[in-house]
Coordinates of N, CA, C and O in Angstrom, one line a residue:
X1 N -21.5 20.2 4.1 CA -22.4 19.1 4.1 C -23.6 19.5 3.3 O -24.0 20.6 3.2
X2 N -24.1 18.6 2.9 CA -25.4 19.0 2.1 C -25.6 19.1 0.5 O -26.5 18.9 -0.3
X3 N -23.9 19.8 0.2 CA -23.4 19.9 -1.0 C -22.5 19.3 -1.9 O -22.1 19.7 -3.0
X4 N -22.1 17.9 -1.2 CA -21.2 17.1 -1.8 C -21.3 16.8 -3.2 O -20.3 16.5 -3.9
X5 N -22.4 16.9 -3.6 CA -22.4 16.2 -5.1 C -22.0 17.5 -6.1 O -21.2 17.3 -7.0
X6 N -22.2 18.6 -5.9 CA -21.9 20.4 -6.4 C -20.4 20.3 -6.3 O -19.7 20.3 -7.3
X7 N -19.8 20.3 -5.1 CA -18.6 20.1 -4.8 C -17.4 19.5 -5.9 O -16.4 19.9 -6.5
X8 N -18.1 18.4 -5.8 CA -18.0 16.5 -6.7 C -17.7 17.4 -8.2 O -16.7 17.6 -9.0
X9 N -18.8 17.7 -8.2 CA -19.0 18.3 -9.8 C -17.8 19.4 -10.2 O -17.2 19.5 -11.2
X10 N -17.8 20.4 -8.9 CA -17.0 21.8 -9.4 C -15.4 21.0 -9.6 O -14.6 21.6 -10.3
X11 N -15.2 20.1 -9.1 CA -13.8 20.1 -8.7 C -13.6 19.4 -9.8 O -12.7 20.0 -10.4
X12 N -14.0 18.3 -10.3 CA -14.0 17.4 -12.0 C -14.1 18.6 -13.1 O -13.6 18.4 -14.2
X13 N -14.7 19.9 -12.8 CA -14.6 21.0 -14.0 C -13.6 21.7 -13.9 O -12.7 21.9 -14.7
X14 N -13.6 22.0 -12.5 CA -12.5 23.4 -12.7 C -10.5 22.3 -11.9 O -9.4 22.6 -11.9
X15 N -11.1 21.3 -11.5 CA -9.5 21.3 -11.5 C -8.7 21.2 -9.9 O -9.1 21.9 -8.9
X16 N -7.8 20.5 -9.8 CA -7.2 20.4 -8.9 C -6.3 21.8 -8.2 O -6.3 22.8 -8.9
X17 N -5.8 21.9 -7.2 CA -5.1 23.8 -7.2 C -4.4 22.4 -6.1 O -4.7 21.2 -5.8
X18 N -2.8 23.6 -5.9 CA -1.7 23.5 -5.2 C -1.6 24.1 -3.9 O -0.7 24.4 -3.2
X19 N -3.3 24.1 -3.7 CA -3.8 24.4 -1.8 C -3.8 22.8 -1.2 O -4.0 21.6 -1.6
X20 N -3.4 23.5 0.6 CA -3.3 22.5 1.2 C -3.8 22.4 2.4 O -3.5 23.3 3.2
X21 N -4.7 21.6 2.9 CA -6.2 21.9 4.1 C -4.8 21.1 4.6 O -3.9 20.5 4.1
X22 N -5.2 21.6 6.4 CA -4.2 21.2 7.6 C -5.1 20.7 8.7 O -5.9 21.5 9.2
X23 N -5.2 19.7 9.0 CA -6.1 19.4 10.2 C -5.3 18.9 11.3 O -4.8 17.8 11.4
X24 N -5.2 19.9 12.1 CA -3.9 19.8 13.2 C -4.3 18.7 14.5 O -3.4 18.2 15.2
X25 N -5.9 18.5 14.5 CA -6.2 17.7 15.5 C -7.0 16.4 14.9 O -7.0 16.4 13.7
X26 N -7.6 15.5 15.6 CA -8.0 14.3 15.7 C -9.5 14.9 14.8 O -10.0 16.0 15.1
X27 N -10.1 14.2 13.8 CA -11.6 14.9 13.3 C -12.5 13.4 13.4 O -12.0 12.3 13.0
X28 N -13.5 13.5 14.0 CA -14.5 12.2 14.5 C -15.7 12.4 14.5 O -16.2 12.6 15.6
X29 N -16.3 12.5 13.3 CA -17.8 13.0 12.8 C -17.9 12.6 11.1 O -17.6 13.1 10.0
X30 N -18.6 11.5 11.7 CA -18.9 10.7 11.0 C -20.1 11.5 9.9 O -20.1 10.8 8.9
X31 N -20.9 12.5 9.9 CA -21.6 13.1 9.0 C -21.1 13.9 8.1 O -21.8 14.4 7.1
X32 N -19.4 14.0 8.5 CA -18.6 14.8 7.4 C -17.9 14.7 6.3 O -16.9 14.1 6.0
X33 N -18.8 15.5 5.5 CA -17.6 15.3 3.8 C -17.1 16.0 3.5 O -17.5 17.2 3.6
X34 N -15.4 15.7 3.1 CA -14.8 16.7 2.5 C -14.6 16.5 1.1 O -14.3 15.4 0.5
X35 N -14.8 17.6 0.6 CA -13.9 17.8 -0.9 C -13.4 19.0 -1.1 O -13.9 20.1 -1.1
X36 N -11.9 18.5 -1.2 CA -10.8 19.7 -1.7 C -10.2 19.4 -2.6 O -9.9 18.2 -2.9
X37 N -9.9 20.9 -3.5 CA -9.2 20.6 -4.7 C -7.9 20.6 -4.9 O -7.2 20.4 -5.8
X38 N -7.7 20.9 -3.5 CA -5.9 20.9 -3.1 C -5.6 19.5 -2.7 O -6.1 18.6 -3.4
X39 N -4.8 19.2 -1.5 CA -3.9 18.5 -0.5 C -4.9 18.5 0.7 O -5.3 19.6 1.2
X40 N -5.3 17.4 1.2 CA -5.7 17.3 2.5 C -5.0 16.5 3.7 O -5.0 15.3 3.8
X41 N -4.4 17.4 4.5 CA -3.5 16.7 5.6 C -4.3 16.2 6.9 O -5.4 16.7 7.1
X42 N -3.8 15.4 7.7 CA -4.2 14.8 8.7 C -2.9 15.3 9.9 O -1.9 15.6 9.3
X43 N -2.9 15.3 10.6 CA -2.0 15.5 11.4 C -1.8 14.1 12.1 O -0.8 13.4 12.3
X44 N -3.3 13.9 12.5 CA -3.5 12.7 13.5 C -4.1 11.9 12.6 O -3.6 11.4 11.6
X45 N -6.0 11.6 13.1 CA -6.5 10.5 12.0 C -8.0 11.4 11.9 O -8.5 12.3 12.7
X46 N -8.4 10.7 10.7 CA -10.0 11.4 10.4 C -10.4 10.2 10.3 O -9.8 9.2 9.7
X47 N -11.9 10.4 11.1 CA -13.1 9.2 10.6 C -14.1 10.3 10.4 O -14.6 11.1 11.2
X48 N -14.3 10.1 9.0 CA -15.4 11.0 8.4 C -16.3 10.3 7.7 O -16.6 9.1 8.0
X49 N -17.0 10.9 6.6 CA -18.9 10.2 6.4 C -17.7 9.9 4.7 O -17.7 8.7 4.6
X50 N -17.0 10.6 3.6 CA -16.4 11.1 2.4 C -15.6 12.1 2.3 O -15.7 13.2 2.8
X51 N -14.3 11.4 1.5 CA -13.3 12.4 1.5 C -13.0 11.8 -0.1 O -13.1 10.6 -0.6
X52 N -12.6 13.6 -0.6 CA -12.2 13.9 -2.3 C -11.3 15.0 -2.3 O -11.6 16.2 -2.0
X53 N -10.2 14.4 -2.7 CA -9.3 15.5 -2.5 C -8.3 15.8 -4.1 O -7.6 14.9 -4.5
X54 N -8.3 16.8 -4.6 CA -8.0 17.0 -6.3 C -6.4 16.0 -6.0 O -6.2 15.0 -6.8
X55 N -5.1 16.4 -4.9 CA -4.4 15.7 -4.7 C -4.2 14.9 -4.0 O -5.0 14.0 -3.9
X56 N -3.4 15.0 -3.3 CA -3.4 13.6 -1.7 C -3.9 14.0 -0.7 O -4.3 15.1 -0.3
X57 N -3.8 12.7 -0.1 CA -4.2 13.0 1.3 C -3.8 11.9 2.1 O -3.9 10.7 1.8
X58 N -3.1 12.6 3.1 CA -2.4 12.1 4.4 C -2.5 12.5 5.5 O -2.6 13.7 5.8
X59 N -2.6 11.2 6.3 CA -2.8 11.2 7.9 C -1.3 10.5 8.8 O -0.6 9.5 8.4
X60 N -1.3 11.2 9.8 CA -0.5 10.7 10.6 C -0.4 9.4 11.1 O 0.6 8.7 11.3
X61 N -2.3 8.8 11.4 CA -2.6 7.8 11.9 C -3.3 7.1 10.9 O -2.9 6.6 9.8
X62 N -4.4 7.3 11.3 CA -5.3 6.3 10.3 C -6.6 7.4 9.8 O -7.1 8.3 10.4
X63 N -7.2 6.9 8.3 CA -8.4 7.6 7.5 C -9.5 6.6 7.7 O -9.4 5.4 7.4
X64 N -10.5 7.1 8.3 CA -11.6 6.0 8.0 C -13.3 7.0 7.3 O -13.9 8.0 7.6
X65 N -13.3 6.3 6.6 CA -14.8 6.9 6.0 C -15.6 5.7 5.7 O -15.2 4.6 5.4
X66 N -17.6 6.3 5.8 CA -18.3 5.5 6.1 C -18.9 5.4 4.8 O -20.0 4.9 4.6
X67 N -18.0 5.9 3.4 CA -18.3 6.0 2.3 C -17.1 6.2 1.6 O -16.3 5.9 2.5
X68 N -16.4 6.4 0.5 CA -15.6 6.4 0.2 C -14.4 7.5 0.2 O -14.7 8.7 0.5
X69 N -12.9 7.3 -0.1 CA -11.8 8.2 0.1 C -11.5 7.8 -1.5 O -11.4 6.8 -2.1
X70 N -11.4 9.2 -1.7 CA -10.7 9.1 -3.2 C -9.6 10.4 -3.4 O -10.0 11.5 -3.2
X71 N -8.4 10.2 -3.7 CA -7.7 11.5 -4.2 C -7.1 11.4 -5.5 O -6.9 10.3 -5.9
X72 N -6.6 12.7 -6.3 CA -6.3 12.6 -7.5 C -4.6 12.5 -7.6 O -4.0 12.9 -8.6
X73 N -4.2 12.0 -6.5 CA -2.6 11.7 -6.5 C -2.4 10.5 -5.7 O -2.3 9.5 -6.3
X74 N -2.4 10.5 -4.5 CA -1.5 9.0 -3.8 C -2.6 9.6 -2.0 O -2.9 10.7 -1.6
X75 N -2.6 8.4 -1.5 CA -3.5 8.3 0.0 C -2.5 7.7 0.3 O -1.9 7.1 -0.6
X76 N -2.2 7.9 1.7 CA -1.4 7.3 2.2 C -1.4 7.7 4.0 O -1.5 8.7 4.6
X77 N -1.4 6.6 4.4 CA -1.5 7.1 6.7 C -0.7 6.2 7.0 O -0.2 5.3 6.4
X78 N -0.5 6.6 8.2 CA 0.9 5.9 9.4 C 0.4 5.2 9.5 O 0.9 4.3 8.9
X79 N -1.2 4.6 10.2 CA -1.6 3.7 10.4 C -2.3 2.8 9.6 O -1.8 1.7 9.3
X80 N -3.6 3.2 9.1 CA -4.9 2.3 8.6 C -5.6 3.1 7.8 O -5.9 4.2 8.2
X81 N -6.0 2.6 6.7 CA -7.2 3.3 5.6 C -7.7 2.0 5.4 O -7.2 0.9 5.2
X82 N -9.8 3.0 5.6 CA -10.6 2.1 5.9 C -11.8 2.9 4.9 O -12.3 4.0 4.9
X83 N -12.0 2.0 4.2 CA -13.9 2.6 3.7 C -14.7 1.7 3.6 O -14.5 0.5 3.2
X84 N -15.8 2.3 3.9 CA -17.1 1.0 3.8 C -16.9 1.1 2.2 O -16.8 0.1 1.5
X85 N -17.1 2.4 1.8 CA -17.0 2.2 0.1 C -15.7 2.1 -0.8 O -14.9 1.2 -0.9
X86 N -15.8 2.8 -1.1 CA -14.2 2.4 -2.5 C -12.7 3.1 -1.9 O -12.5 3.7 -0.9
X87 N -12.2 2.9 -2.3 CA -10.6 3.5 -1.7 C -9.9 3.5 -3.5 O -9.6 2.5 -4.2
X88 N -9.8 4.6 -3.8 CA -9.6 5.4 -5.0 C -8.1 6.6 -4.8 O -8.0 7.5 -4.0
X89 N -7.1 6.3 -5.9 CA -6.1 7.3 -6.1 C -5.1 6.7 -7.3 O -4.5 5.7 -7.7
X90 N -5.6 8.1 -7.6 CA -4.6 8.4 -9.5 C -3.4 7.7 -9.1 O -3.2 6.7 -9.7
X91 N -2.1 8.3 -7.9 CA -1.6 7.2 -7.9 C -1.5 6.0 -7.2 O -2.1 4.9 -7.5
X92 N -0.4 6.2 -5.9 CA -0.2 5.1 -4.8 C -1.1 5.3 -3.5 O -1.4 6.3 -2.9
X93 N -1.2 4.2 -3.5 CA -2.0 4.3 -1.4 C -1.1 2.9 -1.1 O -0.9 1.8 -1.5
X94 N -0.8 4.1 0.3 CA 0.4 3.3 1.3 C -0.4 3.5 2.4 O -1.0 4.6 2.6
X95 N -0.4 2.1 3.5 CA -0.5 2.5 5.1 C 0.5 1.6 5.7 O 0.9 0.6 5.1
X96 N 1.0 1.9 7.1 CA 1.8 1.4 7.6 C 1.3 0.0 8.4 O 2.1 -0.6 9.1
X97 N -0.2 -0.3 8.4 CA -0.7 -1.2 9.2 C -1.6 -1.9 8.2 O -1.2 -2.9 7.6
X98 N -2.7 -1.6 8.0 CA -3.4 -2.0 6.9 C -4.7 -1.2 5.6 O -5.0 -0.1 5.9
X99 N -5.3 -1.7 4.6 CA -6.0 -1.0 4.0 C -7.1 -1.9 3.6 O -7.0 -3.1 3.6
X100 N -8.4 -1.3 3.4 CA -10.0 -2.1 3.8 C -10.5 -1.4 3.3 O -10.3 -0.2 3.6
X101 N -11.4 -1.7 2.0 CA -12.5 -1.2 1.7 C -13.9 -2.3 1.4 O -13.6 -3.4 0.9
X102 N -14.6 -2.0 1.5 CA -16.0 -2.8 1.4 C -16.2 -3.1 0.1 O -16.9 -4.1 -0.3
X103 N -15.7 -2.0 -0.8 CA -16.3 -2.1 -2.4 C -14.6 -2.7 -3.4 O -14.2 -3.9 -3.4
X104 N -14.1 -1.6 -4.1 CA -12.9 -1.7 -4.3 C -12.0 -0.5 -3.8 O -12.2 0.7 -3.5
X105 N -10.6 -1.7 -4.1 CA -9.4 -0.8 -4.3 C -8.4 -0.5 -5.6 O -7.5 -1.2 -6.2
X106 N -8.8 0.9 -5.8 CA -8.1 1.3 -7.1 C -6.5 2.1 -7.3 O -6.6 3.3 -7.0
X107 N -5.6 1.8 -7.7 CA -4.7 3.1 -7.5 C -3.7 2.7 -8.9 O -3.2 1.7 -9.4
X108 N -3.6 4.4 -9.3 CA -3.0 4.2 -10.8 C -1.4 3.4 -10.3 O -1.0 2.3 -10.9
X109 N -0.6 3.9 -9.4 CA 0.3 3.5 -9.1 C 0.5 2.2 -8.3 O 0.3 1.2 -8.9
X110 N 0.9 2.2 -6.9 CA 1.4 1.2 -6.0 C 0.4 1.2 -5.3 O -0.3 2.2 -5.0
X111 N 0.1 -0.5 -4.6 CA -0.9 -0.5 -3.4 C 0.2 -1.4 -2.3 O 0.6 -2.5 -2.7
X112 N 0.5 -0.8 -0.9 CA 1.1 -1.3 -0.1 C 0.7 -1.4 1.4 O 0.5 -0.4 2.1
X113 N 0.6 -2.3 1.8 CA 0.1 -2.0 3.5 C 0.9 -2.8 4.5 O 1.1 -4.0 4.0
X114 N 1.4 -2.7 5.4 CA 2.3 -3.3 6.6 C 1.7 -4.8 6.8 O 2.4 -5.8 6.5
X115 N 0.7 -4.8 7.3 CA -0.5 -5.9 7.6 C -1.1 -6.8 6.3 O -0.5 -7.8 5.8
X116 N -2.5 -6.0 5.7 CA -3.2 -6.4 4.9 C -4.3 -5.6 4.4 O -5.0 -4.8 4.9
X117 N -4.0 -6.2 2.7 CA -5.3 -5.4 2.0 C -6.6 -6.1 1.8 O -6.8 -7.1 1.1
X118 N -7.5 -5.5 2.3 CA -8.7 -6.3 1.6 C -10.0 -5.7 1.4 O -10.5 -4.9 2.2
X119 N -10.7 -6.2 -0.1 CA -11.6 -5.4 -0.7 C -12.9 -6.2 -0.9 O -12.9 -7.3 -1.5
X120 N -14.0 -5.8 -0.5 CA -15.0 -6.3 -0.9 C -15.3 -6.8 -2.4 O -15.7 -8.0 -2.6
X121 N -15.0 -6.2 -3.3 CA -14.8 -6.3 -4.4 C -13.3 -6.4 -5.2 O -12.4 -7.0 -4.7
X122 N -13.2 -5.7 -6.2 CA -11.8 -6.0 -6.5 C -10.6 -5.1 -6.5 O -10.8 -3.9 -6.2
X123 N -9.0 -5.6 -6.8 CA -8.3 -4.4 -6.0 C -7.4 -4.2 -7.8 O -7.2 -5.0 -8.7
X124 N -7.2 -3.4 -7.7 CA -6.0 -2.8 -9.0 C -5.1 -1.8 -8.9 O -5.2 -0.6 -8.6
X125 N -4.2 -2.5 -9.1 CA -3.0 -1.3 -9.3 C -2.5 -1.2 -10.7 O -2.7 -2.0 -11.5
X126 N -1.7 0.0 -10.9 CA -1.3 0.4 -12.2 C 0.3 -0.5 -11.9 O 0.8 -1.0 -12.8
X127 N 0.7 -0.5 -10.9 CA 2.3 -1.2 -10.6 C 1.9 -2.2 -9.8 O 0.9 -2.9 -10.0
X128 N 2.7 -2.4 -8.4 CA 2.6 -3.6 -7.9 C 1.4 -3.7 -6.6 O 0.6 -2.8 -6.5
X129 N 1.4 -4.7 -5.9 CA 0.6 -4.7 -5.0 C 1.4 -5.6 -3.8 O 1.7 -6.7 -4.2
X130 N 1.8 -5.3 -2.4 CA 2.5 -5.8 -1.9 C 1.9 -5.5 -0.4 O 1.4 -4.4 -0.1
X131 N 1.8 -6.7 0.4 CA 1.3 -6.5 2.1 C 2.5 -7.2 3.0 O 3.5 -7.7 2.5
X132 N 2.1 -7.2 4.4 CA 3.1 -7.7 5.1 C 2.8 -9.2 5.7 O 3.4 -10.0 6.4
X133 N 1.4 -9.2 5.0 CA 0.6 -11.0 6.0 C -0.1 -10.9 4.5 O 0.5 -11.3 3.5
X134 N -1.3 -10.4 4.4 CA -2.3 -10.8 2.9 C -2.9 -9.9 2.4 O -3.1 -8.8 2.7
X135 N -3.2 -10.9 1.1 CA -4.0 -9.7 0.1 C -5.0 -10.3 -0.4 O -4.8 -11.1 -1.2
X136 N -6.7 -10.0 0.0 CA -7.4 -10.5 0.0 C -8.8 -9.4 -0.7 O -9.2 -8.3 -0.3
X137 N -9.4 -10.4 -2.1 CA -10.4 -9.5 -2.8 C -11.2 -10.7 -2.6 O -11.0 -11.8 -2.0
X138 N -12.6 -9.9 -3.5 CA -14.0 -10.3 -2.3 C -14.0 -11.7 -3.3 O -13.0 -12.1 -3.9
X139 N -15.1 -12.3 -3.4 CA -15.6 -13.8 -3.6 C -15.9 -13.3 -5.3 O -16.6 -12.4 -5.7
X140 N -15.1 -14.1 -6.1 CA -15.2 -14.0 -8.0 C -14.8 -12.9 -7.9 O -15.5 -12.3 -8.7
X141 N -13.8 -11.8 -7.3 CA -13.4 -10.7 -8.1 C -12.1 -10.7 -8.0 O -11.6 -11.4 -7.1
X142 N -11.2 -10.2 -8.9 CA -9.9 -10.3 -9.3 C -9.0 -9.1 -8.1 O -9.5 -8.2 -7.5
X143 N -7.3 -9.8 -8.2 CA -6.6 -8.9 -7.8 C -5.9 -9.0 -9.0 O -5.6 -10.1 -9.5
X144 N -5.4 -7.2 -9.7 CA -4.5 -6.9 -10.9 C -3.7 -6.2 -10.5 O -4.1 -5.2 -9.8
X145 N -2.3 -6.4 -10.8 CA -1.4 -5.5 -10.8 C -0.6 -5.2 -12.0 O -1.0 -5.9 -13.0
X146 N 0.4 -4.5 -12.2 CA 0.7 -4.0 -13.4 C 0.2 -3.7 -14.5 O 0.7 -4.0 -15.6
X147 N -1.2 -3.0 -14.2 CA -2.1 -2.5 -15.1 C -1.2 -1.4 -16.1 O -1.0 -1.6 -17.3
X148 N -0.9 -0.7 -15.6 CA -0.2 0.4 -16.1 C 1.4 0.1 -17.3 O 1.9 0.9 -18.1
X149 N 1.7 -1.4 -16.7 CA 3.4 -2.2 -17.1 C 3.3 -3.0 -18.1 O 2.3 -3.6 -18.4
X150 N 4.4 -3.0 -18.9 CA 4.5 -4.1 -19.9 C 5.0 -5.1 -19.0 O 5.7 -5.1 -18.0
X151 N 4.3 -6.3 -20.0 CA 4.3 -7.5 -19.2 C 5.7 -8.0 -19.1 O 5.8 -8.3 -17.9
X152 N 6.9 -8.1 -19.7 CA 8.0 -8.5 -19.5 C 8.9 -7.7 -18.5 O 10.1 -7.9 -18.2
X153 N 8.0 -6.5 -18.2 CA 9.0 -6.1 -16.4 C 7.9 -6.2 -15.1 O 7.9 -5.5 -14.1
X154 N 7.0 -7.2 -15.4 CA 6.2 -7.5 -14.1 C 7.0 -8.0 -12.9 O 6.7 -7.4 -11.9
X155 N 8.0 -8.9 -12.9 CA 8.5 -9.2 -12.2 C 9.3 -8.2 -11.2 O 9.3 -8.4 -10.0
X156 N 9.9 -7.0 -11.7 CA 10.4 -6.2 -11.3 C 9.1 -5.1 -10.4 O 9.1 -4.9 -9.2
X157 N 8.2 -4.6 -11.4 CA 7.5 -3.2 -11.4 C 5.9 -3.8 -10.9 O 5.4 -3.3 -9.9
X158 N 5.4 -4.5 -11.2 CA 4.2 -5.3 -11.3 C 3.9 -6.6 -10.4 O 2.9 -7.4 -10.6
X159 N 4.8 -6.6 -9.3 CA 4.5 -7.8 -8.6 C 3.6 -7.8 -7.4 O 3.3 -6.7 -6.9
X160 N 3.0 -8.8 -6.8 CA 2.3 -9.4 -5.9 C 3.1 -10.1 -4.9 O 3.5 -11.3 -5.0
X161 N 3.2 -9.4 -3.6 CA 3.7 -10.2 -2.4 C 3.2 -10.0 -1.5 O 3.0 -8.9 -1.3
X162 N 2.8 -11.0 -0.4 CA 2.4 -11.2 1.2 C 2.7 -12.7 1.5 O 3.1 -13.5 0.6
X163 N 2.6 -13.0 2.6 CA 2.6 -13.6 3.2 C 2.1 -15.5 2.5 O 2.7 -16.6 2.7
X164 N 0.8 -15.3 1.6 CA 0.5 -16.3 1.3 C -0.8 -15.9 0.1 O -1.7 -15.1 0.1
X165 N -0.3 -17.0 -0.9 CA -0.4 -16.4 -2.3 C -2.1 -16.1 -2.7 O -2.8 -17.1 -3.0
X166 N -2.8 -15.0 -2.7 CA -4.4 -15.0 -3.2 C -4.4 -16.0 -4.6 O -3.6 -16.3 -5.4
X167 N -6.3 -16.5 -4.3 CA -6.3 -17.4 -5.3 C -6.8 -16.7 -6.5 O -7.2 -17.3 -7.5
X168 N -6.8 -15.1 -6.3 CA -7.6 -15.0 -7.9 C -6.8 -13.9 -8.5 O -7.4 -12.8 -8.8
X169 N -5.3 -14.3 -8.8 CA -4.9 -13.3 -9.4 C -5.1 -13.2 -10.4 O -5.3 -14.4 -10.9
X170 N -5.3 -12.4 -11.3 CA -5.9 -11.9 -12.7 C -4.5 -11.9 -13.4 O -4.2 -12.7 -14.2
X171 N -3.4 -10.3 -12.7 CA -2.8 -10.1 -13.7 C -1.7 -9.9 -12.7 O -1.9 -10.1 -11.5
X172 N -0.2 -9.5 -13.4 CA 0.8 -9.5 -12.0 C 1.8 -10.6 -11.5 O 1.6 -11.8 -11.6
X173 N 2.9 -10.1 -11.1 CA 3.8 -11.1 -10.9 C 3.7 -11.8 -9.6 O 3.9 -10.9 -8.7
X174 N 3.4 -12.9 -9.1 CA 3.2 -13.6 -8.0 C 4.9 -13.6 -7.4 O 5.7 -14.3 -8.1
X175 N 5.3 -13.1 -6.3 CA 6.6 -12.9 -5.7 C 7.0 -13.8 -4.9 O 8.0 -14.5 -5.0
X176 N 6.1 -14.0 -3.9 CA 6.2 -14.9 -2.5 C 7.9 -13.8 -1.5 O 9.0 -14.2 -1.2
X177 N 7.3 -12.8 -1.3 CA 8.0 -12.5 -0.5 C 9.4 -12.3 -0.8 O 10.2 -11.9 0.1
X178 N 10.0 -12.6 -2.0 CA 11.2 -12.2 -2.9 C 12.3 -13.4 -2.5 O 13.6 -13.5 -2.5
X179 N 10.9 -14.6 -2.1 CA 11.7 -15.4 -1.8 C 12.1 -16.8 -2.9 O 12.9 -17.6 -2.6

């Protein structure tokens, strides 16, 4: 604590490593930031203040931070990922219930949640974007998918499905459920 922005800094210079932090119990302290240059695991769920992790990070249950979660590979929880601020990963973020951020949602790869995604601002994926009820970005900001795809395999790699169609798709194949 205290040193997050040093932290921020060292790990953008020197680099991600193939360590992996273990959090075997429940963590519920809301003043805590983590930044690791490895893998940060959850066993259960973390509600913390900021989490930065060089690769992924997974929880059993659900991640919640009162600032943003960013990793340099794929986020992903059994339950729910939540940030008041951004929700950030080079590639995919999966939860099995839903995903919420206040600001945006970024992920080079796939964005997927059981429930529903929704962003204060706007959501991008590098491939598709897919929920189990909706997908909802904030008031004039876009939802994009297949950032990363050529446009003639959106359909396949690049699509958009929930429950009922968002009105501000930008980019991305509108699916309706593959129905």
């Amino acid at each position: 604590n205290g040193k997050t922005d040093f932290a921020i800094w060292l790990l953008n210079k020197i680099g991600k490593t193939e360590d992996i932090k273990v959090f075997e119990e429940s963590i519920n302290d809301n003043t805590l930031s983590i930044v690791f240059a490895g893998s940060v695991e959850f066993r259960i769920s973390a509600n913390i203040k900021f989490i930065k992790a060089g690769r992924f990070i997974e929880a059993g249950w659900s991640i919640k931070a009162d600032g943003s979660i960013e990793a340099g590979r794929f986020i992903k929880a059994g339950g729910s990922i939540k940030a008041v601020g951004s929700i950030k990963a080079g590639g995919s973020i999966e939860a099995g219930r839903f995903i919420k951020a206040g600001v945006f949602i970024e992920a080079g790869g796939s964005i997927k949640a059981g429930e529903f995604i929704e962003a204060g601002w706007s959501i991008k994926a590098g491939e598709f974007i897919e929920a189990g009820e909706s997908i909802k970005a904030g008031i004039d900001c876009g939802i994009f998918a297949g950032l990363e795809i050529k446009i003639p395999l959106w359909s396949t790699y690049a699509f958009i499905r929930a429950n009922e169609k968002p009105n501000n798709i930008i980019s991305g194949y509108w699916d309706d459920k593959g129905e």
